[in-house]
Coordinates of C-alpha atoms and ligand atoms in Angstrom, one line a residue:
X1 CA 170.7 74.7 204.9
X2 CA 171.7 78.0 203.3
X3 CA 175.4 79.9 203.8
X4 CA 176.4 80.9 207.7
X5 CA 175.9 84.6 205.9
X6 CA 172.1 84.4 205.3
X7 CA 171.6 83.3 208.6
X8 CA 173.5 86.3 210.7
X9 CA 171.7 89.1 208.1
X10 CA 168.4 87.9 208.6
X11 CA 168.8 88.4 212.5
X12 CA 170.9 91.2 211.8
X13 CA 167.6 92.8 209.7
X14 CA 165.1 91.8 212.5
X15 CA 167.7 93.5 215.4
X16 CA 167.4 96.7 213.2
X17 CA 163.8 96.3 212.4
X18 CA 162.9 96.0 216.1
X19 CA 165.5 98.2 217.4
X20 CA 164.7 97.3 221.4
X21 CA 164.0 94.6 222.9
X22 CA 164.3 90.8 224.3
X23 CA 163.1 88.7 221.2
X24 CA 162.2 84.7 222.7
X25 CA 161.8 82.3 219.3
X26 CA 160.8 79.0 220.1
X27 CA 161.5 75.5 218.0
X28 CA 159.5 72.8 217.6
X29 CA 159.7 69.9 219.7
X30 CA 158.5 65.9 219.1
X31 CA 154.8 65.3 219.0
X32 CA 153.6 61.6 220.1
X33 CA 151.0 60.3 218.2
X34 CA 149.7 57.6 220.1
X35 CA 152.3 57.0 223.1
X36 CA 155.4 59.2 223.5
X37 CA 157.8 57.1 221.8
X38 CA 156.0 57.0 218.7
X39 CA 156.2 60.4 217.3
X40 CA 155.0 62.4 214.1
X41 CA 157.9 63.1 212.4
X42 CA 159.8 66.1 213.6
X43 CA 158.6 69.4 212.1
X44 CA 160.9 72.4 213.0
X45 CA 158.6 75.6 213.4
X46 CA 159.3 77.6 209.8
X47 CA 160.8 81.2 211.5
X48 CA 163.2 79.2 213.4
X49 CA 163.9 78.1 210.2
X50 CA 164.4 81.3 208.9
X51 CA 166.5 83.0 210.7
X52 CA 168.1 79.6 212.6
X53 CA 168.0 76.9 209.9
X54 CA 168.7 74.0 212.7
X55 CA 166.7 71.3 212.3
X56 CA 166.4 69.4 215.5
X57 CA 163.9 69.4 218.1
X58 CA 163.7 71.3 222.0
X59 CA 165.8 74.4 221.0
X60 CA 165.3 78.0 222.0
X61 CA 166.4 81.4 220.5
X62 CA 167.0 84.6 222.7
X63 CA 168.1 87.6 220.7
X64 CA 168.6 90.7 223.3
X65 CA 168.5 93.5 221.4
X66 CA 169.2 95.9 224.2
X67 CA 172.7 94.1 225.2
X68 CA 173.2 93.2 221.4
X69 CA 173.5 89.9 222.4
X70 CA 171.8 86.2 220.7
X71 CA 171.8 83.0 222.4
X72 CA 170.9 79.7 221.5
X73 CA 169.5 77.1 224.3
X74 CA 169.6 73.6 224.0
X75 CA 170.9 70.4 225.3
X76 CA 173.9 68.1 223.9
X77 CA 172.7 64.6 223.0
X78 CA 172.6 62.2 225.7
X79 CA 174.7 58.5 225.5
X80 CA 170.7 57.2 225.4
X81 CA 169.7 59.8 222.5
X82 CA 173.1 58.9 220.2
X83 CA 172.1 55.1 221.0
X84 CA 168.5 55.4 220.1
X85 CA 168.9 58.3 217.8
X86 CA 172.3 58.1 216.1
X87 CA 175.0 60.8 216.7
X88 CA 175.2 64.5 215.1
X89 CA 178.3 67.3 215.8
X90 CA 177.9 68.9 218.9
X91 CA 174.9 71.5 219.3
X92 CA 178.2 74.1 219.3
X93 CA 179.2 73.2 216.3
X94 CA 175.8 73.3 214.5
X95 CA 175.3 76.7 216.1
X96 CA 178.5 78.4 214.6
X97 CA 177.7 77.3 210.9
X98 CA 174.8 79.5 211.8
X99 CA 176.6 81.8 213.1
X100 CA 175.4 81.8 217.0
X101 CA 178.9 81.3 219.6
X102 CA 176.6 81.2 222.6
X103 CA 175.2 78.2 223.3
X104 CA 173.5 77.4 226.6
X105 CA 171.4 74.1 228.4
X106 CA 167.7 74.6 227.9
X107 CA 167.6 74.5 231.8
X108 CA 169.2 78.0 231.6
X109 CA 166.6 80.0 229.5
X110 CA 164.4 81.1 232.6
X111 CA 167.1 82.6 234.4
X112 CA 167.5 84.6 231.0
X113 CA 164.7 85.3 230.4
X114 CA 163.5 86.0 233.5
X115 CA 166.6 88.5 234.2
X116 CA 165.3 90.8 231.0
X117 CA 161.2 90.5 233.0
X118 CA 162.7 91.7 236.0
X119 CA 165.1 94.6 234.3
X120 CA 161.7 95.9 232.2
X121 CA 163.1 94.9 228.9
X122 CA 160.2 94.5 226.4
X123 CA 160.4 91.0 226.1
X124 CA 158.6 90.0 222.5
X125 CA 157.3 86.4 221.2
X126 CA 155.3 85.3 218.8
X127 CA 152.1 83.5 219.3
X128 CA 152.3 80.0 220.2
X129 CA 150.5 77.3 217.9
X130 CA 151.5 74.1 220.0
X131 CA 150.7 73.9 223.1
X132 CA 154.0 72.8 224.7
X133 CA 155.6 75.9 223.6
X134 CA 152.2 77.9 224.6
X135 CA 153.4 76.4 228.3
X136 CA 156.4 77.1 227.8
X137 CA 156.0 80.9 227.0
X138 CA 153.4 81.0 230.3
X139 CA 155.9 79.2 232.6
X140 CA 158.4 81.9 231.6
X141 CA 156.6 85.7 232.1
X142 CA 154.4 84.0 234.5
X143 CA 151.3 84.6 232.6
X144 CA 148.4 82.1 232.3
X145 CA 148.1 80.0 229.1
X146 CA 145.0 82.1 227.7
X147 CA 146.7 85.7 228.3
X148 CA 149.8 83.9 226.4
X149 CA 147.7 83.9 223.2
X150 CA 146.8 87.6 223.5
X151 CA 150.0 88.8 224.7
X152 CA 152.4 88.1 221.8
X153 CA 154.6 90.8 219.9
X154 CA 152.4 92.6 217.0
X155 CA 155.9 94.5 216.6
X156 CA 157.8 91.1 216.2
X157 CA 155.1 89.0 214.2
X158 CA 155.2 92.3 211.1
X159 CA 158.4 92.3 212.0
X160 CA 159.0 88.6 210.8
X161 CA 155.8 88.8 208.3
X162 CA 157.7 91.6 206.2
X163 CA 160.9 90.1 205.5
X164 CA 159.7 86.0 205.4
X165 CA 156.5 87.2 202.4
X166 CA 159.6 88.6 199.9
X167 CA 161.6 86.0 198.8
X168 CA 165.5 86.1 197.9
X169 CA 166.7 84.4 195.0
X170 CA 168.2 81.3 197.4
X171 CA 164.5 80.7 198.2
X172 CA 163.0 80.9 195.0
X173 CA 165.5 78.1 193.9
X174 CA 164.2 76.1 196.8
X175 CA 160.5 76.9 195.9
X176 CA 161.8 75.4 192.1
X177 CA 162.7 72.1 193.3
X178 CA 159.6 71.5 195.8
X179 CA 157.9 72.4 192.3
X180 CA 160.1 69.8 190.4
X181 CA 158.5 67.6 192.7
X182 CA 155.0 68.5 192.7
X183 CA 155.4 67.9 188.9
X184 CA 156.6 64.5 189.3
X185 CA 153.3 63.7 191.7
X186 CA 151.0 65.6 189.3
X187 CA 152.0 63.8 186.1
X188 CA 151.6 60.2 187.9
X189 CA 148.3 61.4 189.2
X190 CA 147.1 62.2 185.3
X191 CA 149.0 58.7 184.2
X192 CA 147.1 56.8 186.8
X193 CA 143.7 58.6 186.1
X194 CA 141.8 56.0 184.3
X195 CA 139.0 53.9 184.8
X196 CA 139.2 51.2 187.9
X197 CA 142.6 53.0 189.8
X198 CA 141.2 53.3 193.3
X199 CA 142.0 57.3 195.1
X200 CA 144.0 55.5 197.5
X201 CA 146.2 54.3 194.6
X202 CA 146.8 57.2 193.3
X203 CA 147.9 59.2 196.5
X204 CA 149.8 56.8 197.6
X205 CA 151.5 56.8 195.3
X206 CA 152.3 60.5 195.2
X207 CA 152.9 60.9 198.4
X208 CA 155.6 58.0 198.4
X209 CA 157.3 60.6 195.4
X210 CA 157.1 63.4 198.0
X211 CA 158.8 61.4 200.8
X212 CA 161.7 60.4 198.3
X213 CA 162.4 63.1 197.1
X214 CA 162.0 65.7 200.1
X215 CA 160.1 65.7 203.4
X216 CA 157.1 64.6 202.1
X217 CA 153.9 66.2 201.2
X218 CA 153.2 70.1 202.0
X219 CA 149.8 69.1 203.3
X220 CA 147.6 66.6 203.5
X221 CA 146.6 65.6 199.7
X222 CA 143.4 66.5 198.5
X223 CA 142.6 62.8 195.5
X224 CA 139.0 62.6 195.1
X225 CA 136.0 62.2 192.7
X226 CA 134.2 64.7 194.7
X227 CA 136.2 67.5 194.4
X228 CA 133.5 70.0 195.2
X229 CA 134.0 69.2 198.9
X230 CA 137.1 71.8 198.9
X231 CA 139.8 69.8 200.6
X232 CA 138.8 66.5 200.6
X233 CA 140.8 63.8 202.2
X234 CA 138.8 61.0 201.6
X235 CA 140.3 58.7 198.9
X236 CA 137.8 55.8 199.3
X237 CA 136.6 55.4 195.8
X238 CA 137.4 53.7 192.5
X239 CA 137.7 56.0 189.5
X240 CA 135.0 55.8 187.4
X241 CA 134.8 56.7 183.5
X242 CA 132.3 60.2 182.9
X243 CA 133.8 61.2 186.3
X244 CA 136.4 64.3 187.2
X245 CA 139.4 63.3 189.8
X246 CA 140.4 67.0 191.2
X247 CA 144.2 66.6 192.4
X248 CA 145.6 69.0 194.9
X249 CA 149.0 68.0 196.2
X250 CA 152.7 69.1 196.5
X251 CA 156.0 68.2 198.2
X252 CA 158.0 69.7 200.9
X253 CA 161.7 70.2 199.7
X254 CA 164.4 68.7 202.1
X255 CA 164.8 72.8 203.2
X256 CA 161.3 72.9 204.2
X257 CA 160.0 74.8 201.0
X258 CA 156.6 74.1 200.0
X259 CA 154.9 73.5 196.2
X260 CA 151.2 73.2 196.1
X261 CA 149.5 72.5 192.4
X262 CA 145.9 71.5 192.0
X263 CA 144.8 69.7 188.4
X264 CA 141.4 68.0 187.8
X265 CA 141.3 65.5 184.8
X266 CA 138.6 63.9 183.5
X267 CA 139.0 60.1 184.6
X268 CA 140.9 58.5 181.2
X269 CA 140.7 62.4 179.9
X270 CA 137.6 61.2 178.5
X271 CA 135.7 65.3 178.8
X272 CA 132.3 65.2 177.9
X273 CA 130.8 68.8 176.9
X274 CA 130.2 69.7 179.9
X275 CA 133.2 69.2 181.8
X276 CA 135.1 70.6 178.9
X277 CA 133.0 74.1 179.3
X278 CA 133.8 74.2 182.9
X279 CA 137.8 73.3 182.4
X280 CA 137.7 75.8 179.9
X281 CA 136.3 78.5 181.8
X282 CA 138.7 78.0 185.1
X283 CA 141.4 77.2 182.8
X284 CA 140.9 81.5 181.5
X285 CA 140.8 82.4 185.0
X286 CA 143.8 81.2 186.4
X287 CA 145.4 82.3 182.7
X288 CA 144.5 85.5 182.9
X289 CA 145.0 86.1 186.8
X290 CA 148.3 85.1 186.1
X291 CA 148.6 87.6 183.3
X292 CA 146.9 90.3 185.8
X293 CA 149.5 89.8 189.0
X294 CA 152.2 92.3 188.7
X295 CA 153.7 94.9 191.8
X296 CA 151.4 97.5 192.8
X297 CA 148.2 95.4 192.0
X298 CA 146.0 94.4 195.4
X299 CA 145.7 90.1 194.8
X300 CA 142.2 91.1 195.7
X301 CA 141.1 92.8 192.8
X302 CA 143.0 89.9 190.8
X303 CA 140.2 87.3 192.6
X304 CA 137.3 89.7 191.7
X305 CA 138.6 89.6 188.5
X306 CA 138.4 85.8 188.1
X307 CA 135.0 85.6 190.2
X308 CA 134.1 88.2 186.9
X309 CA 135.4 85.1 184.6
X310 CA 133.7 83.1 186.1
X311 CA 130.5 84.5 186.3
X312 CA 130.7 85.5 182.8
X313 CA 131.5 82.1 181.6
X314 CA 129.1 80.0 183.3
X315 CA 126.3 82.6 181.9
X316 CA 126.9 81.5 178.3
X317 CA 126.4 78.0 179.9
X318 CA 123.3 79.1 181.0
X319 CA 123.6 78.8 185.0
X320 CA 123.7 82.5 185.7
X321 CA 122.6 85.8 184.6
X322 CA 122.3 89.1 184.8
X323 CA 124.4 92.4 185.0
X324 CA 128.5 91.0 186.1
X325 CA 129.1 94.0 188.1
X326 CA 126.1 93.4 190.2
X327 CA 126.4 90.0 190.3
X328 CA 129.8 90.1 191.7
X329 CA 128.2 93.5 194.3
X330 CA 126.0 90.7 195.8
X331 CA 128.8 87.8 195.7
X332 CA 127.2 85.5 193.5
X333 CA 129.8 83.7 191.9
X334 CA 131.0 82.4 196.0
X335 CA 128.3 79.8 195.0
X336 CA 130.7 78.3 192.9
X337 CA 133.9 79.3 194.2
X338 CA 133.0 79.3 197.9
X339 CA 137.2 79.9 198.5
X340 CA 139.7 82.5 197.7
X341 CA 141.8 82.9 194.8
X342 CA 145.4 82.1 196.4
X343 CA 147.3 82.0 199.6
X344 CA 151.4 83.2 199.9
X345 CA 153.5 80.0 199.8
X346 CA 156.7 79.9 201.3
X347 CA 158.5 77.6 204.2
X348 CA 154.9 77.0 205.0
X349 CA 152.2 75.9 202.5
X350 CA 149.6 78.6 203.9
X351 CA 153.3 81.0 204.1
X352 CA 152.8 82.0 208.0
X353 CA 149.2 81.5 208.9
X354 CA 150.4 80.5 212.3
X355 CA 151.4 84.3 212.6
X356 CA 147.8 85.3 211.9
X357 CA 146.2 85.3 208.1
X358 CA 145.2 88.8 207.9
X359 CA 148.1 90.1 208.9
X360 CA 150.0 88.6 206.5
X361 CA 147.4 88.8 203.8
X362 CA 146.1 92.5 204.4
X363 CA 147.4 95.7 205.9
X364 CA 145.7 99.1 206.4
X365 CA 145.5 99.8 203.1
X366 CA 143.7 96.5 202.3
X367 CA 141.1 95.4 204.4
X368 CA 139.6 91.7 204.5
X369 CA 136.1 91.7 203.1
X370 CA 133.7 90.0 205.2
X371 CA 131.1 88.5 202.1
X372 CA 130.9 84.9 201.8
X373 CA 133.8 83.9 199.2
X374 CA 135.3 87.1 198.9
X375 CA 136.1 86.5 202.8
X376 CA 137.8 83.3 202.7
X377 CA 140.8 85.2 200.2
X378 CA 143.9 84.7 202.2
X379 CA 145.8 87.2 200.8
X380 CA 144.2 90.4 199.2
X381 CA 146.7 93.5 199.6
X382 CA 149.0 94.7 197.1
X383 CA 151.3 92.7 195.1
X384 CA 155.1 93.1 195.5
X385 CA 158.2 91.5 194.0
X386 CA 159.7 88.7 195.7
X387 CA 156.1 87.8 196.7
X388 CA 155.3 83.8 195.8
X389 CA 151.8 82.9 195.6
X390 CA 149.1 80.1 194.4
X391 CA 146.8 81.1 191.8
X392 CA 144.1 78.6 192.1
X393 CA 140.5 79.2 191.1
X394 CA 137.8 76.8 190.4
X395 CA 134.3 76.1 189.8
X396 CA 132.4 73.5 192.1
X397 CA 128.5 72.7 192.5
X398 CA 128.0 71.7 196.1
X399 CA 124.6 70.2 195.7
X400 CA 123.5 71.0 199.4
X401 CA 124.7 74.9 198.9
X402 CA 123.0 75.6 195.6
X403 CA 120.2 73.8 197.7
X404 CA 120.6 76.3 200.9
X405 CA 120.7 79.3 198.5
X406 CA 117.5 78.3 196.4
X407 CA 115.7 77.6 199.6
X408 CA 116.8 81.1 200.7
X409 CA 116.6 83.1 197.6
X410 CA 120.2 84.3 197.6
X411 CA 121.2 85.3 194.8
X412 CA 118.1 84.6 193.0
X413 CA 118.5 87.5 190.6
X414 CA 121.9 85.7 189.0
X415 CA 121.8 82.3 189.6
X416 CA 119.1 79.8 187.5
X417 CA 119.2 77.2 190.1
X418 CA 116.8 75.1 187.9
X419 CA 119.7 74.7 185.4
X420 CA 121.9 73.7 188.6
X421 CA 120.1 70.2 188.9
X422 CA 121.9 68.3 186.3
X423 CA 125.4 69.7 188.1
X424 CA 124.9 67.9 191.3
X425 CA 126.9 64.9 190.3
X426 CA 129.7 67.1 188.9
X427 CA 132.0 67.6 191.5
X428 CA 134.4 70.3 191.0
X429 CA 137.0 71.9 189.1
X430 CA 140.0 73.4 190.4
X431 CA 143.4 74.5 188.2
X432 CA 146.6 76.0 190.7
X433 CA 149.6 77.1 189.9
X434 CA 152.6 79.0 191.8
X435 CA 154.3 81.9 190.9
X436 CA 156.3 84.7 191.9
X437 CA 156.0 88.3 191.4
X438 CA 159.1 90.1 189.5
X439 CA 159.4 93.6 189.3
X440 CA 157.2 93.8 186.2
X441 CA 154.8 91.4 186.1
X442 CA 155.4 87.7 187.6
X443 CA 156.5 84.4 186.3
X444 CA 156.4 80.9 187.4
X445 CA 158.2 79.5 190.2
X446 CA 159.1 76.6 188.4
X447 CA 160.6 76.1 184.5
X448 CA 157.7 73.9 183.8
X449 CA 154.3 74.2 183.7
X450 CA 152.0 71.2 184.7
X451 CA 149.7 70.3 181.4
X452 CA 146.7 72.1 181.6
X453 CA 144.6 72.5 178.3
X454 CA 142.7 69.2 177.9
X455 CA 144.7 68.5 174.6
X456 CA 147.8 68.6 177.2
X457 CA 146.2 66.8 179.7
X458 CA 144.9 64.0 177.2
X459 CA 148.7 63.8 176.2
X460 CA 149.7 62.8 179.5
X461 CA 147.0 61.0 180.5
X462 CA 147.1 58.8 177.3
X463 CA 150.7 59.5 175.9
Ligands
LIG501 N1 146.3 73.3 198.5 C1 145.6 73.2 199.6 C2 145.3 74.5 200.3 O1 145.7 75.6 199.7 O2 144.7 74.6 201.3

């Protein structure tokens, strides 16, 4: 948990930003997995983080602009919970190291809220992703479940969008040691990758890294020899010499910040020509997007500029041709990189998609394209200081694609899908790192990078 201080200007910010109002932010509360005492483990929603930092499950935050007042409902711990549970300082005490002196039972957040309905103050939330809180939200203005989901504060969610995408130097120390992390995981992955380590291995032992030294993972990690099926979960198979093992995985830091790194390594680091062609050819286009992202540059013309590497690069293999700049016009090289270039990385791994992708990605300045490839680029607009992002491109041949655009003569004019056939047992190629953008270019958000040539990867792979 950061200082009382951060806590108080952050609200203090959002008060001014909104300037009116009745602000309701919900936390998170325990989700069963199979019976209700058997629960996921507790996952506080990421702006109550922000502006709250309490940890703990079935709490509420009013902030009433209009009366300048800020609440915080919730219940003390039980004798049953502090058997069951184990015992924390009182939900008072917790509140003032955030800086909140108002504490109220749960029970009394209708009456609360439901004074500020009935005086016409404009009462703002943001819109629900679980469904409890979705009920909760309906129960309280009275509006049915669906109309919940359309109702919700644009003013609040830019509000919120605009100060959580710029991070303070507190956060990008946070963001350093979930990357410490993620280094740890990615380094045993390359030690393990050789010849007769099952997936399952491997991840397991990652993940158990993540849960030791943090929260655990940032998302569900992505182990597999088939690595051209984009996020693939499925860690069922033994690694096999001639074969690629694509590793995407990183760790949530005990404060809830997220790393998120992506290396593929040639099982044993054994590259034959062609693998090496491909690494090579991803490994310049996350090198020099990295080199392109500075403030005032839109991220989208940085993933244009690595579809253009890409392109380019798998000409001189052969696989495509014809004029770059109409290639990339018609969105040929989606085929291969069917995904966008990088996403904003914060509390949350995907920073805020619960608030609504585009609206954190884009603005009115930068619209979301709506091509195949180009489309799926979570964040396109322009680059600013304090923004922390993945830079992850790749190159995968998804046999049944290449097959659907042969059949259908996309792309025909820049893509020599006869070539394709000896790439349907390649799998895929993906290289990700993290940085942050400084006020003249950007750096890394952590002190080390991963290895990444395959001379570094051989190294730890073999060293
Ligand atoms: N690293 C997984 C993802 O960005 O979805």
């Amino acid at each position: 948990m950061f200082a009382k201080k951060t806590y108080v200007e952050r609200r203090e910010t959002l008060k001014k930003s909104l300037g009116k109002g009745l602000v309701i932010l919900l936390g998170n509360s325990d989700a069963a997995i199979n019976y209700a005492g058997n629960q996921y483990a507790f996952r506080q929603d990421s702006s109550f983080i922000y502006y709250l930092g309490l940890d703990a499950p079935d709490l509420a935050y009013v902030l009433d602009i209009d009366h300048n007042k800020e609440y915080l409902f919730g219940d003390e711990l039980t004798i049953d919970d502090i058997i069951w549970m184990g015992n924390l300082p009182s939900l008072k005490e917790r509140a003032e190291k955030v800086g909140i002196s108002d504490v109220k039972p749960l029970s009394e957040l209708a009456s609360v809220v439901g004074a500020a309905v009935k005086s016409g103050q404009a009462v703002h939330y943001l819109k629900p992703y679980r469904f409890k809180n979705q009920l909760l939200i309906s129960e309280l203005l009275g509006k049915n479940p669906g109309q919940v989901q359309k109702d919700f504060s644009l003013e609040l969610t830019k509000a919120i969008i605009k100060m959580r995408l710029i991070k303070s130097d507190e956060e990008l120390a946070q963001l350093a040691n979930a990357g410490q992390t993620g280094y740890a995981m990615h380094i045993v992955a390359m030690k393990m990758c050789h010849p007769g380590v099952s997936e399952r291995d491997i991840a397991g032992v990652i993940e158990g890294l993540a849960i030791s030294a943090g929260q655990g993972v940032s998302f569900p990690t992505i182990l597999s020899m088939n690595g051209q099926t984009l996020h693939n979960h499925d860690h069922s198979e033994t690694l096999k010499e001639g074969r690629l093992m694509l590793c995407d995985a990183g760790s949530e830091n005990l404060e809830h910040y997220a790393s998120d790194f992506t290396r593929t390594t040639a099982v044993g680091a054994k590259y034959n020509a062609r693998q090496e062609s491909v690494h090579n050819i991803v490994l310049r286009a996350v090198n020099e997007s990295i080199a392109m992202a500075k403030p005032g540059i839109a991220y989208k013309n940085v993933h244009r500029n690595a579809y253009r590497i890409i392109f380019e690069g798998l000409r001189e293999m052969g696989l495509t041709k014809g004029d770059t700049e109409a290639a990339l016009e018609a969105g040929a090289p989606a085929l291969f990189m069917p995904h966008g270039l990088g996403h904003a990385m914060g509390l949350d791994v995907h920073d805020m998609e619960n608030l609504g992708e585009t609206l954190v990605g884009y603005d009115d300045e930068t619209q979301r394209d709506t091509m195949f490839g180009y489309a799926s680029l979570r964040f396109g607009k322009r680059l600013e200081p304090g923004h922390v992002l993945t830079v992850e491109p790749g190159i995968y041949f998804v046999p049944q694609l290449i097959d659907k655009w042969k059949a259908e003569k996309i792309c025909a004019d820049f893509i020599n899908f006869d070539r394709l056939q000896d790439f349907y047992d390649f799998g895929g190629i993906r290289l990700e790192d993290d940085i942050v953008i400084t006020e003249s270019g950007c750096r890394l958000v952590y002190e080390k990078r991963l290895p990444i040539t395959i001379e570094e990867i051989w190294d730890a792979v073999n060293g």
